Amino acid sequence: MNILVMNCGSSSLKYQLIDSESENVLAKGLCERIGIDGRLTHKPANKEKYVVETTLKDHNDAVKLVMDTLMDQEHGVISDINEISAVGHRVLHGGKFFSDSIIINEEVKDVIKACFELGPLHNPANLIGIEACEKIMPNTPQVAVFDTAFHQTMPAKAYMYGIPYEYYDKYNIRKYGFHGTSHSFVSKRAIEIARLDKDNSKVIVCHLGNGASISAVENGKSIDTSMGLTPLEGLIMGTRSGDIDPTVIQYIAHKENKTLEEVLNILNKKSGVLGLSEYSSDFRDILKRAGEGEEKATLALDAFVYRIVKYIGSYIAAMNGVDAIAFTAGLGENNAKVRNMICSSLAYVGVELDQAANEEAAGVEKIISSANSKVKVMAIPTNEELAIARETVALI
Ligand code: ADP
């Protein structure tokens, strides 16, 4: 059967139509720059790539364009919508309610909605994607696969915040972690590619996209990760601040006469490399400007990399070593310069890149460390879609 996998990010919608028996991808694509301008890149198997530049004002527009393209006479791969047996949706936050995937009904949607304030950039986009699919194919089962699930193995010392315990008891305030499907998939592949013994392995996964997070995966299990109660914690991201002193929130609120919600909106949507560069949240734009020597873009890039280097160092300490470091997601999979900037600060643990291999690694699985490197470093395209398709088939 054919499973359509939808992965609605804050500014992107990735999709794959997967034949679940062969696990072959019949077509895949990416709507990017949603809300900025809009572009669809659609790649049907055995046919030419097809690119559409069109305004995508929101995810509704993107879902409609994807469906039309999948059924397009020239570029499509199916002729009828009923050829899609189920849709698997990546959903950001399951809160305390879901530690596993689930078939979507009204109750599940209510819970996804209830988690909006925990995932303000993604949960609304996820729900729009779900509802847009329901409208177009009302009789097709839809499955939610949550980003929080993989990190449920973290020990309490990693997921508890140093705040009064009663807030955990009353409100379940703790670190949850995100990008779980990606950290799970990539850490498994890293163990395979580096030929590690899973039960004696220490892997750090750097998921560097518009949203970015790092995880420490010991013996195949997540033991720590940089995102927290919400995806706001941790790394400096496209538009998110990552870690800050909480007092900054009070300070901005007082000085700028803003509410807490307004300040959090700034930290989620107007901060990160966008805020620092005063230019763009898109790393390609930042890299281009920094390459031209522009001061604020350079600062944004340097701060982004510095935070990653610090997190990697802390996870090496937490695991008392590291066997492999894997880079994934838009920037991590594709950009040799940023990988090089990060790895050049890791010589103290014996990381050494093979510069030619690093340059070649763009969207393909590749070991990018040299033969002498004490730590295997690799680029691994994340395959959340395949992982989600497998979960979807298991549930329906
Ligand atoms: P999300 O799903 O959170 O939107 P992605 O994993 O799709 O994020 O990553 C998007 C980011 O990756 C964008 O900032 C984009 O600029 C960056 N990116 C994609 N390809 C490249 C590349 N070749 N070089 C640098 N950055 C890239």
Coordinates of C-alpha atoms and ligand atoms in Angstrom, one line a residue, residues 7-14 30-33 90 122 179 207-212 238 240 273 280-287 328-336 338 362 382 384, ligand 1:
N7 CA 6.4 16.5 7.7
C8 CA 5.2 20.1 8.2
G9 CA 8.1 22.2 9.6
S10 CA 7.8 25.8 10.6
S11 CA 8.6 27.0 7.1
S12 CA 8.6 23.8 5.1
L13 CA 6.5 20.8 4.2
K14 CA 8.4 17.6 3.2
L30 CA 9.8 19.7 -0.4
C31 CA 7.8 22.9 -0.2
E32 CA 10.1 25.5 1.3
R33 CA 10.0 29.1 2.3
R90 CA 5.0 14.0 12.0
H122 CA 5.1 23.3 14.8
H179 CA 13.2 15.7 16.6
H207 CA 20.2 17.8 13.8
L208 CA 20.8 21.2 12.2
G209 CA 17.9 22.6 10.3
N210 CA 15.7 25.6 10.8
G211 CA 15.0 24.0 14.1
A212 CA 18.1 22.5 15.6
G238 CA 16.8 29.8 12.6
R240 CA 14.7 30.6 18.2
V273 CA 20.3 33.8 13.6
S280 CA 17.4 36.1 7.6
S281 CA 16.5 32.9 9.3
D282 CA 17.6 30.9 6.3
F283 CA 21.1 29.5 6.8
R284 CA 21.9 29.8 3.1
D285 CA 21.3 33.6 3.3
I286 CA 23.4 33.8 6.5
L287 CA 26.3 31.8 5.0
T328 CA 21.8 15.7 9.7
A329 CA 18.9 17.9 8.6
G330 CA 19.0 20.8 6.0
L331 CA 22.2 22.4 7.1
G332 CA 23.9 19.4 8.7
E333 CA 23.4 17.1 5.7
N334 CA 24.4 19.6 3.1
N335 CA 26.8 22.2 4.4
A336 CA 30.5 21.3 4.5
V338 CA 29.5 24.6 9.0
A362 CA 25.7 16.9 0.3
T382 CA 17.7 12.0 8.1
E384 CA 12.0 10.6 9.3
Ligands
ADP1 P1 13.0 22.6 9.1 O1 12.4 21.3 8.8 O2 13.1 22.9 10.6 O3 12.3 23.8 8.4 P2 15.3 21.8 7.5 O4 15.9 20.5 8.0 O5 14.4 21.7 6.2 O6 14.5 22.6 8.6 O7 16.5 22.8 7.2 C1 16.2 24.1 6.7 C2 17.5 24.9 6.8 O8 18.6 24.2 6.2 C3 17.4 26.2 6.2 O9 17.9 27.2 7.0 C4 18.2 26.1 4.9 O10 18.9 27.3 4.6 C5 19.3 25.1 5.4 N1 19.9 24.5 4.2 C6 19.4 23.6 3.3 N2 20.3 23.3 2.3 C7 21.4 24.0 2.7 C8 22.7 24.1 2.1 N3 23.0 23.4 1.0 N4 23.6 24.8 2.7 C9 23.3 25.5 3.8 N5 22.1 25.5 4.4 C10 21.2 24.7 3.9

